[in-house]
Amino acid sequence: MHHQSAPERFPLYSLEKRKEDILKILEQGYLFYAKFHSQIVGFASVLRKKESFMIEHLYILPEHRHKKIATKIVESIFKKFLNQEIFASVYAFNSEAIEFYKALFELSSLVFKRKK
């Protein structure tokens, strides 16, 4: 979805680049994932930000979306960091993710960037 909406900002990455990203996440934060029939069908990366945690990425394979997998992953994050502040940010064009997060989070802030 990100590449389709803003290809100049989100180029397609090689598998090798994805592996590098995952190793970086494991060094700096936490990785939550969901499996279905021994296949990873979704994941979320969470990084510590001073006194809180930020969900950096949340991805579910397209054929496994709308099955509450993302909700279960986020609920696992809530359980792990029970008494901690947890934030998530979403690009304005990602309406599906915005609706998803509205069900689990309260709006905390808006970020604007300069018009081109």
PDB file of N, CA and C in Angstrom, residues 10-115:
ATOM      1  N   PHE A  10       8.574   5.328  -0.772  1.00  0.00           N
ATOM      2  CA  PHE A  10       8.605   3.935  -0.326  1.00  0.00           C
ATOM      3  C   PHE A  10       8.977   3.022  -1.490  1.00  0.00           C
ATOM      4  N   PRO A  11      10.274   2.959  -1.828  1.00  0.00           N
ATOM      5  CA  PRO A  11      10.677   2.078  -2.925  1.00  0.00           C
ATOM      6  C   PRO A  11      10.520   0.616  -2.518  1.00  0.00           C
ATOM      7  N   LEU A  12      10.381  -0.246  -3.505  1.00  0.00           N
ATOM      8  CA  LEU A  12      10.324  -1.677  -3.222  1.00  0.00           C
ATOM      9  C   LEU A  12      11.713  -2.139  -2.783  1.00  0.00           C
ATOM     10  N   TYR A  13      11.766  -2.887  -1.702  1.00  0.00           N
ATOM     11  CA  TYR A  13      13.037  -3.353  -1.174  1.00  0.00           C
ATOM     12  C   TYR A  13      13.271  -4.804  -1.542  1.00  0.00           C
ATOM     13  N   SER A  14      14.524  -5.143  -1.619  1.00  0.00           N
ATOM     14  CA  SER A  14      14.887  -6.533  -1.856  1.00  0.00           C
ATOM     15  C   SER A  14      14.709  -7.324  -0.559  1.00  0.00           C
ATOM     16  N   LEU A  15      14.684  -8.628  -0.693  1.00  0.00           N
ATOM     17  CA  LEU A  15      14.591  -9.495   0.478  1.00  0.00           C
ATOM     18  C   LEU A  15      15.776  -9.258   1.409  1.00  0.00           C
ATOM     19  N   GLU A  16      16.946  -9.022   0.841  1.00  0.00           N
ATOM     20  CA  GLU A  16      18.143  -8.774   1.646  1.00  0.00           C
ATOM     21  C   GLU A  16      17.972  -7.517   2.506  1.00  0.00           C
ATOM     22  N   LYS A  17      17.390  -6.473   1.932  1.00  0.00           N
ATOM     23  CA  LYS A  17      17.137  -5.236   2.682  1.00  0.00           C
ATOM     24  C   LYS A  17      16.131  -5.500   3.795  1.00  0.00           C
ATOM     25  N   ARG A  18      15.112  -6.281   3.533  1.00  0.00           N
ATOM     26  CA  ARG A  18      14.119  -6.629   4.564  1.00  0.00           C
ATOM     27  C   ARG A  18      14.795  -7.357   5.724  1.00  0.00           C
ATOM     28  N   LYS A  19      15.703  -8.291   5.413  1.00  0.00           N
ATOM     29  CA  LYS A  19      16.418  -9.014   6.464  1.00  0.00           C
ATOM     30  C   LYS A  19      17.228  -8.047   7.316  1.00  0.00           C
ATOM     31  N   GLU A  20      17.886  -7.084   6.680  1.00  0.00           N
ATOM     32  CA  GLU A  20      18.652  -6.070   7.412  1.00  0.00           C
ATOM     33  C   GLU A  20      17.738  -5.282   8.341  1.00  0.00           C
ATOM     34  N   ASP A  21      16.584  -4.897   7.843  1.00  0.00           N
ATOM     35  CA  ASP A  21      15.627  -4.140   8.656  1.00  0.00           C
ATOM     36  C   ASP A  21      15.177  -4.944   9.870  1.00  0.00           C
ATOM     37  N   ILE A  22      14.895  -6.224   9.674  1.00  0.00           N
ATOM     38  CA  ILE A  22      14.434  -7.073  10.775  1.00  0.00           C
ATOM     39  C   ILE A  22      15.537  -7.249  11.811  1.00  0.00           C
ATOM     40  N   LEU A  23      16.771  -7.447  11.374  1.00  0.00           N
ATOM     41  CA  LEU A  23      17.881  -7.572  12.322  1.00  0.00           C
ATOM     42  C   LEU A  23      18.055  -6.286  13.127  1.00  0.00           C
ATOM     43  N   LYS A  24      17.889  -5.151  12.482  1.00  0.00           N
ATOM     44  CA  LYS A  24      17.986  -3.860  13.173  1.00  0.00           C
ATOM     45  C   LYS A  24      16.883  -3.737  14.227  1.00  0.00           C
ATOM     46  N   ILE A  25      15.674  -4.146  13.876  1.00  0.00           N
ATOM     47  CA  ILE A  25      14.555  -4.112  14.821  1.00  0.00           C
ATOM     48  C   ILE A  25      14.879  -4.978  16.034  1.00  0.00           C
ATOM     49  N   LEU A  26      15.393  -6.171  15.801  1.00  0.00           N
ATOM     50  CA  LEU A  26      15.696  -7.084  16.899  1.00  0.00           C
ATOM     51  C   LEU A  26      16.787  -6.534  17.810  1.00  0.00           C
ATOM     52  N   GLU A  27      17.715  -5.763  17.254  1.00  0.00           N
ATOM     53  CA  GLU A  27      18.767  -5.148  18.061  1.00  0.00           C
ATOM     54  C   GLU A  27      18.238  -3.979  18.882  1.00  0.00           C
ATOM     55  N   GLN A  28      17.276  -3.244  18.350  1.00  0.00           N
ATOM     56  CA  GLN A  28      16.839  -1.994  18.970  1.00  0.00           C
ATOM     57  C   GLN A  28      15.467  -2.063  19.627  1.00  0.00           C
ATOM     58  N   GLY A  29      14.732  -3.126  19.410  1.00  0.00           N
ATOM     59  CA  GLY A  29      13.374  -3.141  19.935  1.00  0.00           C
ATOM     60  C   GLY A  29      12.812  -4.541  20.035  1.00  0.00           C
ATOM     61  N   TYR A  30      11.549  -4.652  19.697  1.00  0.00           N
ATOM     62  CA  TYR A  30      10.809  -5.903  19.837  1.00  0.00           C
ATOM     63  C   TYR A  30      10.094  -6.221  18.529  1.00  0.00           C
ATOM     64  N   LEU A  31       9.959  -7.504  18.265  1.00  0.00           N
ATOM     65  CA  LEU A  31       9.242  -7.950  17.080  1.00  0.00           C
ATOM     66  C   LEU A  31       8.153  -8.919  17.526  1.00  0.00           C
ATOM     67  N   PHE A  32       6.919  -8.610  17.188  1.00  0.00           N
ATOM     68  CA  PHE A  32       5.776  -9.467  17.476  1.00  0.00           C
ATOM     69  C   PHE A  32       5.300 -10.027  16.142  1.00  0.00           C
ATOM     70  N   TYR A  33       4.890 -11.284  16.124  1.00  0.00           N
ATOM     71  CA  TYR A  33       4.441 -11.860  14.859  1.00  0.00           C
ATOM     72  C   TYR A  33       3.311 -12.855  15.085  1.00  0.00           C
ATOM     73  N   ALA A  34       2.604 -13.138  14.009  1.00  0.00           N
ATOM     74  CA  ALA A  34       1.517 -14.118  14.026  1.00  0.00           C
ATOM     75  C   ALA A  34       1.814 -15.174  12.972  1.00  0.00           C
ATOM     76  N   LYS A  35       1.532 -16.422  13.335  1.00  0.00           N
ATOM     77  CA  LYS A  35       1.742 -17.534  12.406  1.00  0.00           C
ATOM     78  C   LYS A  35       0.416 -18.223  12.131  1.00  0.00           C
ATOM     79  N   PHE A  36       0.299 -18.730  10.925  1.00  0.00           N
ATOM     80  CA  PHE A  36      -0.853 -19.525  10.516  1.00  0.00           C
ATOM     81  C   PHE A  36      -0.312 -20.687   9.706  1.00  0.00           C
ATOM     82  N   HIS A  37      -0.548 -21.903  10.141  1.00  0.00           N
ATOM     83  CA  HIS A  37      -0.012 -23.101   9.477  1.00  0.00           C
ATOM     84  C   HIS A  37       1.491 -22.979   9.242  1.00  0.00           C
ATOM     85  N   SER A  38       2.229 -22.627  10.275  1.00  0.00           N
ATOM     86  CA  SER A  38       3.699 -22.528  10.261  1.00  0.00           C
ATOM     87  C   SER A  38       4.244 -21.396   9.397  1.00  0.00           C
ATOM     88  N   GLN A  39       3.391 -20.534   8.877  1.00  0.00           N
ATOM     89  CA  GLN A  39       3.837 -19.407   8.055  1.00  0.00           C
ATOM     90  C   GLN A  39       3.594 -18.112   8.828  1.00  0.00           C
ATOM     91  N   ILE A  40       4.587 -17.229   8.838  1.00  0.00           N
ATOM     92  CA  ILE A  40       4.382 -15.910   9.438  1.00  0.00           C
ATOM     93  C   ILE A  40       3.470 -15.121   8.511  1.00  0.00           C
ATOM     94  N   VAL A  41       2.341 -14.672   9.050  1.00  0.00           N
ATOM     95  CA  VAL A  41       1.345 -13.965   8.235  1.00  0.00           C
ATOM     96  C   VAL A  41       1.235 -12.489   8.604  1.00  0.00           C
ATOM     97  N   GLY A  42       1.926 -12.092   9.664  1.00  0.00           N
ATOM     98  CA  GLY A  42       1.897 -10.693  10.060  1.00  0.00           C
ATOM     99  C   GLY A  42       2.916 -10.415  11.142  1.00  0.00           C
ATOM    100  N   PHE A  43       3.289  -9.132  11.267  1.00  0.00           N
ATOM    101  CA  PHE A  43       4.248  -8.759  12.305  1.00  0.00           C
ATOM    102  C   PHE A  43       4.076  -7.295  12.683  1.00  0.00           C
ATOM    103  N   ALA A  44       4.630  -6.963  13.836  1.00  0.00           N
ATOM    104  CA  ALA A  44       4.710  -5.571  14.284  1.00  0.00           C
ATOM    105  C   ALA A  44       6.074  -5.379  14.920  1.00  0.00           C
ATOM    106  N   SER A  45       6.684  -4.242  14.652  1.00  0.00           N
ATOM    107  CA  SER A  45       7.933  -3.891  15.323  1.00  0.00           C
ATOM    108  C   SER A  45       7.639  -2.760  16.298  1.00  0.00           C
ATOM    109  N   VAL A  46       8.267  -2.843  17.457  1.00  0.00           N
ATOM    110  CA  VAL A  46       8.039  -1.864  18.520  1.00  0.00           C
ATOM    111  C   VAL A  46       9.391  -1.375  19.012  1.00  0.00           C
ATOM    112  N   LEU A  47       9.553  -0.057  19.059  1.00  0.00           N
ATOM    113  CA  LEU A  47      10.792   0.538  19.556  1.00  0.00           C
ATOM    114  C   LEU A  47      10.522   1.331  20.822  1.00  0.00           C
ATOM    115  N   ARG A  48      11.508   1.317  21.714  1.00  0.00           N
ATOM    116  CA  ARG A  48      11.418   2.105  22.941  1.00  0.00           C
ATOM    117  C   ARG A  48      11.750   3.557  22.609  1.00  0.00           C
ATOM    118  N   LYS A  49      10.939   4.467  23.113  1.00  0.00           N
ATOM    119  CA  LYS A  49      11.143   5.906  22.927  1.00  0.00           C
ATOM    120  C   LYS A  49      11.119   6.555  24.311  1.00  0.00           C
ATOM    121  N   LYS A  50      12.276   6.656  24.949  1.00  0.00           N
ATOM    122  CA  LYS A  50      12.392   7.191  26.316  1.00  0.00           C
ATOM    123  C   LYS A  50      11.464   6.447  27.257  1.00  0.00           C
ATOM    124  N   GLU A  51      10.362   7.055  27.652  1.00  0.00           N
ATOM    125  CA  GLU A  51       9.452   6.451  28.632  1.00  0.00           C
ATOM    126  C   GLU A  51       8.240   5.775  27.995  1.00  0.00           C
ATOM    127  N   SER A  52       8.251   5.599  26.689  1.00  0.00           N
ATOM    128  CA  SER A  52       7.101   5.003  26.006  1.00  0.00           C
ATOM    129  C   SER A  52       7.590   4.038  24.927  1.00  0.00           C
ATOM    130  N   PHE A  53       6.633   3.463  24.209  1.00  0.00           N
ATOM    131  CA  PHE A  53       6.938   2.549  23.116  1.00  0.00           C
ATOM    132  C   PHE A  53       6.167   2.988  21.879  1.00  0.00           C
ATOM    133  N   MET A  54       6.768   2.777  20.715  1.00  0.00           N
ATOM    134  CA  MET A  54       6.164   3.173  19.446  1.00  0.00           C
ATOM    135  C   MET A  54       6.055   1.956  18.536  1.00  0.00           C
ATOM    136  N   ILE A  55       4.849   1.709  18.045  1.00  0.00           N
ATOM    137  CA  ILE A  55       4.673   0.671  17.026  1.00  0.00           C
ATOM    138  C   ILE A  55       5.158   1.280  15.717  1.00  0.00           C
ATOM    139  N   GLU A  56       6.285   0.803  15.248  1.00  0.00           N
ATOM    140  CA  GLU A  56       6.910   1.362  14.051  1.00  0.00           C
ATOM    141  C   GLU A  56       6.301   0.795  12.776  1.00  0.00           C
ATOM    142  N   HIS A  57       6.074  -0.491  12.768  1.00  0.00           N
ATOM    143  CA  HIS A  57       5.508  -1.164  11.596  1.00  0.00           C
ATOM    144  C   HIS A  57       4.459  -2.160  12.063  1.00  0.00           C
ATOM    145  N   LEU A  58       3.417  -2.282  11.301  1.00  0.00           N
ATOM    146  CA  LEU A  58       2.417  -3.328  11.521  1.00  0.00           C
ATOM    147  C   LEU A  58       1.996  -3.782  10.132  1.00  0.00           C
ATOM    148  N   TYR A  59       2.242  -5.038   9.840  1.00  0.00           N
ATOM    149  CA  TYR A  59       1.960  -5.536   8.493  1.00  0.00           C
ATOM    150  C   TYR A  59       1.332  -6.918   8.582  1.00  0.00           C
ATOM    151  N   ILE A  60       0.268  -7.110   7.832  1.00  0.00           N
ATOM    152  CA  ILE A  60      -0.400  -8.401   7.703  1.00  0.00           C
ATOM    153  C   ILE A  60      -0.450  -8.734   6.211  1.00  0.00           C
ATOM    154  N   LEU A  61      -0.112  -9.959   5.856  1.00  0.00           N
ATOM    155  CA  LEU A  61      -0.206 -10.362   4.448  1.00  0.00           C
ATOM    156  C   LEU A  61      -1.620 -10.098   3.937  1.00  0.00           C
ATOM    157  N   PRO A  62      -1.748  -9.581   2.712  1.00  0.00           N
ATOM    158  CA  PRO A  62      -3.075  -9.218   2.189  1.00  0.00           C
ATOM    159  C   PRO A  62      -4.119 -10.324   2.296  1.00  0.00           C
ATOM    160  N   GLU A  63      -3.730 -11.563   2.043  1.00  0.00           N
ATOM    161  CA  GLU A  63      -4.708 -12.652   2.079  1.00  0.00           C
ATOM    162  C   GLU A  63      -5.124 -13.032   3.502  1.00  0.00           C
ATOM    163  N   HIS A  64      -4.489 -12.445   4.508  1.00  0.00           N
ATOM    164  CA  HIS A  64      -4.841 -12.733   5.907  1.00  0.00           C
ATOM    165  C   HIS A  64      -5.416 -11.514   6.632  1.00  0.00           C
ATOM    166  N   ARG A  65      -5.675 -10.455   5.906  1.00  0.00           N
ATOM    167  CA  ARG A  65      -6.253  -9.257   6.525  1.00  0.00           C
ATOM    168  C   ARG A  65      -7.732  -9.476   6.827  1.00  0.00           C
ATOM    169  N   HIS A  66      -8.251  -8.670   7.741  1.00  0.00           N
ATOM    170  CA  HIS A  66      -9.661  -8.721   8.160  1.00  0.00           C
ATOM    171  C   HIS A  66      -9.992 -10.030   8.870  1.00  0.00           C
ATOM    172  N   LYS A  67      -8.999 -10.590   9.562  1.00  0.00           N
ATOM    173  CA  LYS A  67      -9.197 -11.809  10.351  1.00  0.00           C
ATOM    174  C   LYS A  67      -8.824 -11.575  11.816  1.00  0.00           C
ATOM    175  N   LYS A  68      -8.714 -10.315  12.211  1.00  0.00           N
ATOM    176  CA  LYS A  68      -8.375  -9.921  13.593  1.00  0.00           C
ATOM    177  C   LYS A  68      -6.928 -10.238  13.979  1.00  0.00           C
ATOM    178  N   ILE A  69      -6.079 -10.552  13.015  1.00  0.00           N
ATOM    179  CA  ILE A  69      -4.680 -10.861  13.313  1.00  0.00           C
ATOM    180  C   ILE A  69      -3.961  -9.620  13.824  1.00  0.00           C
ATOM    181  N   ALA A  70      -4.153  -8.493  13.169  1.00  0.00           N
ATOM    182  CA  ALA A  70      -3.508  -7.254  13.615  1.00  0.00           C
ATOM    183  C   ALA A  70      -3.977  -6.879  15.015  1.00  0.00           C
ATOM    184  N   THR A  71      -5.256  -7.046  15.281  1.00  0.00           N
ATOM    185  CA  THR A  71      -5.791  -6.747  16.615  1.00  0.00           C
ATOM    186  C   THR A  71      -5.119  -7.622  17.661  1.00  0.00           C
ATOM    187  N   LYS A  72      -4.953  -8.892  17.370  1.00  0.00           N
ATOM    188  CA  LYS A  72      -4.314  -9.807  18.325  1.00  0.00           C
ATOM    189  C   LYS A  72      -2.849  -9.440  18.546  1.00  0.00           C
ATOM    190  N   ILE A  73      -2.165  -9.024  17.502  1.00  0.00           N
ATOM    191  CA  ILE A  73      -0.773  -8.597  17.656  1.00  0.00           C
ATOM    192  C   ILE A  73      -0.707  -7.362  18.551  1.00  0.00           C
ATOM    193  N   VAL A  74      -1.551  -6.374  18.289  1.00  0.00           N
ATOM    194  CA  VAL A  74      -1.542  -5.152  19.102  1.00  0.00           C
ATOM    195  C   VAL A  74      -1.937  -5.466  20.543  1.00  0.00           C
ATOM    196  N   GLU A  75      -2.891  -6.338  20.746  1.00  0.00           N
ATOM    197  CA  GLU A  75      -3.259  -6.732  22.112  1.00  0.00           C
ATOM    198  C   GLU A  75      -2.084  -7.407  22.824  1.00  0.00           C
ATOM    199  N   SER A  76      -1.273  -8.161  22.097  1.00  0.00           N
ATOM    200  CA  SER A  76      -0.065  -8.761  22.681  1.00  0.00           C
ATOM    201  C   SER A  76       0.936  -7.687  23.090  1.00  0.00           C
ATOM    202  N   ILE A  77       1.038  -6.649  22.274  1.00  0.00           N
ATOM    203  CA  ILE A  77       1.916  -5.523  22.603  1.00  0.00           C
ATOM    204  C   ILE A  77       1.408  -4.833  23.865  1.00  0.00           C
ATOM    205  N   PHE A  78       0.105  -4.590  23.939  1.00  0.00           N
ATOM    206  CA  PHE A  78      -0.481  -3.971  25.132  1.00  0.00           C
ATOM    207  C   PHE A  78      -0.192  -4.813  26.376  1.00  0.00           C
ATOM    208  N   LYS A  79      -0.299  -6.114  26.247  1.00  0.00           N
ATOM    209  CA  LYS A  79      -0.072  -7.013  27.381  1.00  0.00           C
ATOM    210  C   LYS A  79       1.398  -6.987  27.818  1.00  0.00           C
ATOM    211  N   LYS A  80       2.308  -6.983  26.860  1.00  0.00           N
ATOM    212  CA  LYS A  80       3.750  -6.963  27.157  1.00  0.00           C
ATOM    213  C   LYS A  80       4.142  -5.680  27.880  1.00  0.00           C
ATOM    214  N   PHE A  81       3.598  -4.558  27.445  1.00  0.00           N
ATOM    215  CA  PHE A  81       3.943  -3.254  28.013  1.00  0.00           C
ATOM    216  C   PHE A  81       2.746  -2.701  28.780  1.00  0.00           C
ATOM    217  N   LEU A  82       2.255  -3.492  29.698  1.00  0.00           N
ATOM    218  CA  LEU A  82       0.984  -3.273  30.380  1.00  0.00           C
ATOM    219  C   LEU A  82       0.763  -1.856  30.900  1.00  0.00           C
ATOM    220  N   ASN A  83       1.695  -1.305  31.638  1.00  0.00           N
ATOM    221  CA  ASN A  83       1.506   0.015  32.253  1.00  0.00           C
ATOM    222  C   ASN A  83       2.328   1.101  31.578  1.00  0.00           C
ATOM    223  N   GLN A  84       2.660   0.906  30.327  1.00  0.00           N
ATOM    224  CA  GLN A  84       3.480   1.858  29.576  1.00  0.00           C
ATOM    225  C   GLN A  84       2.641   2.567  28.513  1.00  0.00           C
ATOM    226  N   GLU A  85       3.068   3.769  28.166  1.00  0.00           N
ATOM    227  CA  GLU A  85       2.438   4.479  27.047  1.00  0.00           C
ATOM    228  C   GLU A  85       2.864   3.793  25.752  1.00  0.00           C
ATOM    229  N   ILE A  86       1.908   3.576  24.869  1.00  0.00           N
ATOM    230  CA  ILE A  86       2.186   2.973  23.567  1.00  0.00           C
ATOM    231  C   ILE A  86       1.568   3.865  22.499  1.00  0.00           C
ATOM    232  N   PHE A  87       2.367   4.202  21.504  1.00  0.00           N
ATOM    233  CA  PHE A  87       1.924   5.078  20.427  1.00  0.00           C
ATOM    234  C   PHE A  87       2.042   4.358  19.084  1.00  0.00           C
ATOM    235  N   ALA A  88       1.305   4.835  18.120  1.00  0.00           N
ATOM    236  CA  ALA A  88       1.418   4.375  16.737  1.00  0.00           C
ATOM    237  C   ALA A  88       1.197   5.593  15.852  1.00  0.00           C
ATOM    238  N   SER A  89       1.921   5.672  14.766  1.00  0.00           N
ATOM    239  CA  SER A  89       1.694   6.760  13.811  1.00  0.00           C
ATOM    240  C   SER A  89       1.306   6.154  12.470  1.00  0.00           C
ATOM    241  N   VAL A  90       0.527   6.907  11.724  1.00  0.00           N
ATOM    242  CA  VAL A  90      -0.025   6.415  10.462  1.00  0.00           C
ATOM    243  C   VAL A  90       0.063   7.528   9.424  1.00  0.00           C
ATOM    244  N   TYR A  91       0.438   7.180   8.222  1.00  0.00           N
ATOM    245  CA  TYR A  91       0.424   8.159   7.137  1.00  0.00           C
ATOM    246  C   TYR A  91      -1.012   8.527   6.792  1.00  0.00           C
ATOM    247  N   ALA A  92      -1.227   9.784   6.467  1.00  0.00           N
ATOM    248  CA  ALA A  92      -2.575  10.299   6.209  1.00  0.00           C
ATOM    249  C   ALA A  92      -3.278   9.555   5.074  1.00  0.00           C
ATOM    250  N   PHE A  93      -2.534   9.037   4.102  1.00  0.00           N
ATOM    251  CA  PHE A  93      -3.169   8.349   2.970  1.00  0.00           C
ATOM    252  C   PHE A  93      -3.626   6.934   3.321  1.00  0.00           C
ATOM    253  N   ASN A  94      -3.209   6.418   4.474  1.00  0.00           N
ATOM    254  CA  ASN A  94      -3.502   5.029   4.832  1.00  0.00           C
ATOM    255  C   ASN A  94      -4.802   4.944   5.635  1.00  0.00           C
ATOM    256  N   SER A  95      -5.914   5.152   4.956  1.00  0.00           N
ATOM    257  CA  SER A  95      -7.220   5.225   5.620  1.00  0.00           C
ATOM    258  C   SER A  95      -7.594   3.923   6.327  1.00  0.00           C
ATOM    259  N   GLU A  96      -7.210   2.802   5.773  1.00  0.00           N
ATOM    260  CA  GLU A  96      -7.524   1.519   6.410  1.00  0.00           C
ATOM    261  C   GLU A  96      -6.820   1.397   7.767  1.00  0.00           C
ATOM    262  N   ALA A  97      -5.550   1.783   7.815  1.00  0.00           N
ATOM    263  CA  ALA A  97      -4.806   1.733   9.080  1.00  0.00           C
ATOM    264  C   ALA A  97      -5.350   2.748  10.080  1.00  0.00           C
ATOM    265  N   ILE A  98      -5.743   3.914   9.599  1.00  0.00           N
ATOM    266  CA  ILE A  98      -6.317   4.931  10.492  1.00  0.00           C
ATOM    267  C   ILE A  98      -7.551   4.373  11.187  1.00  0.00           C
ATOM    268  N   GLU A  99      -8.428   3.753  10.434  1.00  0.00           N
ATOM    269  CA  GLU A  99      -9.641   3.171  11.029  1.00  0.00           C
ATOM    270  C   GLU A  99      -9.290   2.057  12.009  1.00  0.00           C
ATOM    271  N   PHE A 100      -8.302   1.261  11.677  1.00  0.00           N
ATOM    272  CA  PHE A 100      -7.869   0.194  12.578  1.00  0.00           C
ATOM    273  C   PHE A 100      -7.389   0.774  13.909  1.00  0.00           C
ATOM    274  N   TYR A 101      -6.483   1.752  13.845  1.00  0.00           N
ATOM    275  CA  TYR A 101      -5.921   2.315  15.075  1.00  0.00           C
ATOM    276  C   TYR A 101      -6.958   3.078  15.893  1.00  0.00           C
ATOM    277  N   LYS A 102      -7.929   3.697  15.248  1.00  0.00           N
ATOM    278  CA  LYS A 102      -8.985   4.409  15.985  1.00  0.00           C
ATOM    279  C   LYS A 102      -9.730   3.481  16.937  1.00  0.00           C
ATOM    280  N   ALA A 103      -9.838   2.218  16.585  1.00  0.00           N
ATOM    281  CA  ALA A 103     -10.558   1.256  17.424  1.00  0.00           C
ATOM    282  C   ALA A 103      -9.769   0.879  18.680  1.00  0.00           C
ATOM    283  N   LEU A 104      -8.453   1.054  18.653  1.00  0.00           N
ATOM    284  CA  LEU A 104      -7.608   0.606  19.761  1.00  0.00           C
ATOM    285  C   LEU A 104      -6.878   1.728  20.495  1.00  0.00           C
ATOM    286  N   PHE A 105      -6.775   2.887  19.878  1.00  0.00           N
ATOM    287  CA  PHE A 105      -6.012   4.006  20.428  1.00  0.00           C
ATOM    288  C   PHE A 105      -6.888   5.252  20.465  1.00  0.00           C
ATOM    289  N   GLU A 106      -6.469   6.218  21.269  1.00  0.00           N
ATOM    290  CA  GLU A 106      -7.111   7.528  21.219  1.00  0.00           C
ATOM    291  C   GLU A 106      -6.170   8.476  20.486  1.00  0.00           C
ATOM    292  N   LEU A 107      -6.738   9.432  19.784  1.00  0.00           N
ATOM    293  CA  LEU A 107      -5.940  10.394  19.030  1.00  0.00           C
ATOM    294  C   LEU A 107      -5.152  11.258  19.997  1.00  0.00           C
ATOM    295  N   SER A 108      -3.851  11.347  19.778  1.00  0.00           N
ATOM    296  CA  SER A 108      -2.970  12.080  20.680  1.00  0.00           C
ATOM    297  C   SER A 108      -2.454  13.367  20.050  1.00  0.00           C
ATOM    298  N   SER A 109      -2.122  13.321  18.762  1.00  0.00           N
ATOM    299  CA  SER A 109      -1.591  14.510  18.099  1.00  0.00           C
ATOM    300  C   SER A 109      -1.721  14.359  16.589  1.00  0.00           C
ATOM    301  N   LEU A 110      -1.524  15.453  15.904  1.00  0.00           N
ATOM    302  CA  LEU A 110      -1.475  15.465  14.445  1.00  0.00           C
ATOM    303  C   LEU A 110      -0.133  16.064  14.047  1.00  0.00           C
ATOM    304  N   VAL A 111       0.453  15.574  12.986  1.00  0.00           N
ATOM    305  CA  VAL A 111       1.725  16.091  12.502  1.00  0.00           C
ATOM    306  C   VAL A 111       1.500  16.618  11.094  1.00  0.00           C
ATOM    307  N   PHE A 112       1.972  17.815  10.844  1.00  0.00           N
ATOM    308  CA  PHE A 112       1.827  18.425   9.526  1.00  0.00           C
ATOM    309  C   PHE A 112       3.205  18.664   8.933  1.00  0.00           C
ATOM    310  N   LYS A 113       3.289  18.617   7.609  1.00  0.00           N
ATOM    311  CA  LYS A 113       4.533  18.982   6.939  1.00  0.00           C
ATOM    312  C   LYS A 113       4.236  20.081   5.931  1.00  0.00           C
ATOM    313  N   ARG A 114       5.265  20.797   5.587  1.00  0.00           N
ATOM    314  CA  ARG A 114       5.129  21.912   4.664  1.00  0.00           C
ATOM    315  C   ARG A 114       4.639  21.434   3.306  1.00  0.00           C
ATOM    316  N   LYS A 115       3.760  22.222   2.690  1.00  0.00           N
ATOM    317  CA  LYS A 115       3.276  21.901   1.343  1.00  0.00           C
ATOM    318  C   LYS A 115       4.386  22.135   0.341  1.00  0.00           C
TER     319      LYS A 115
END
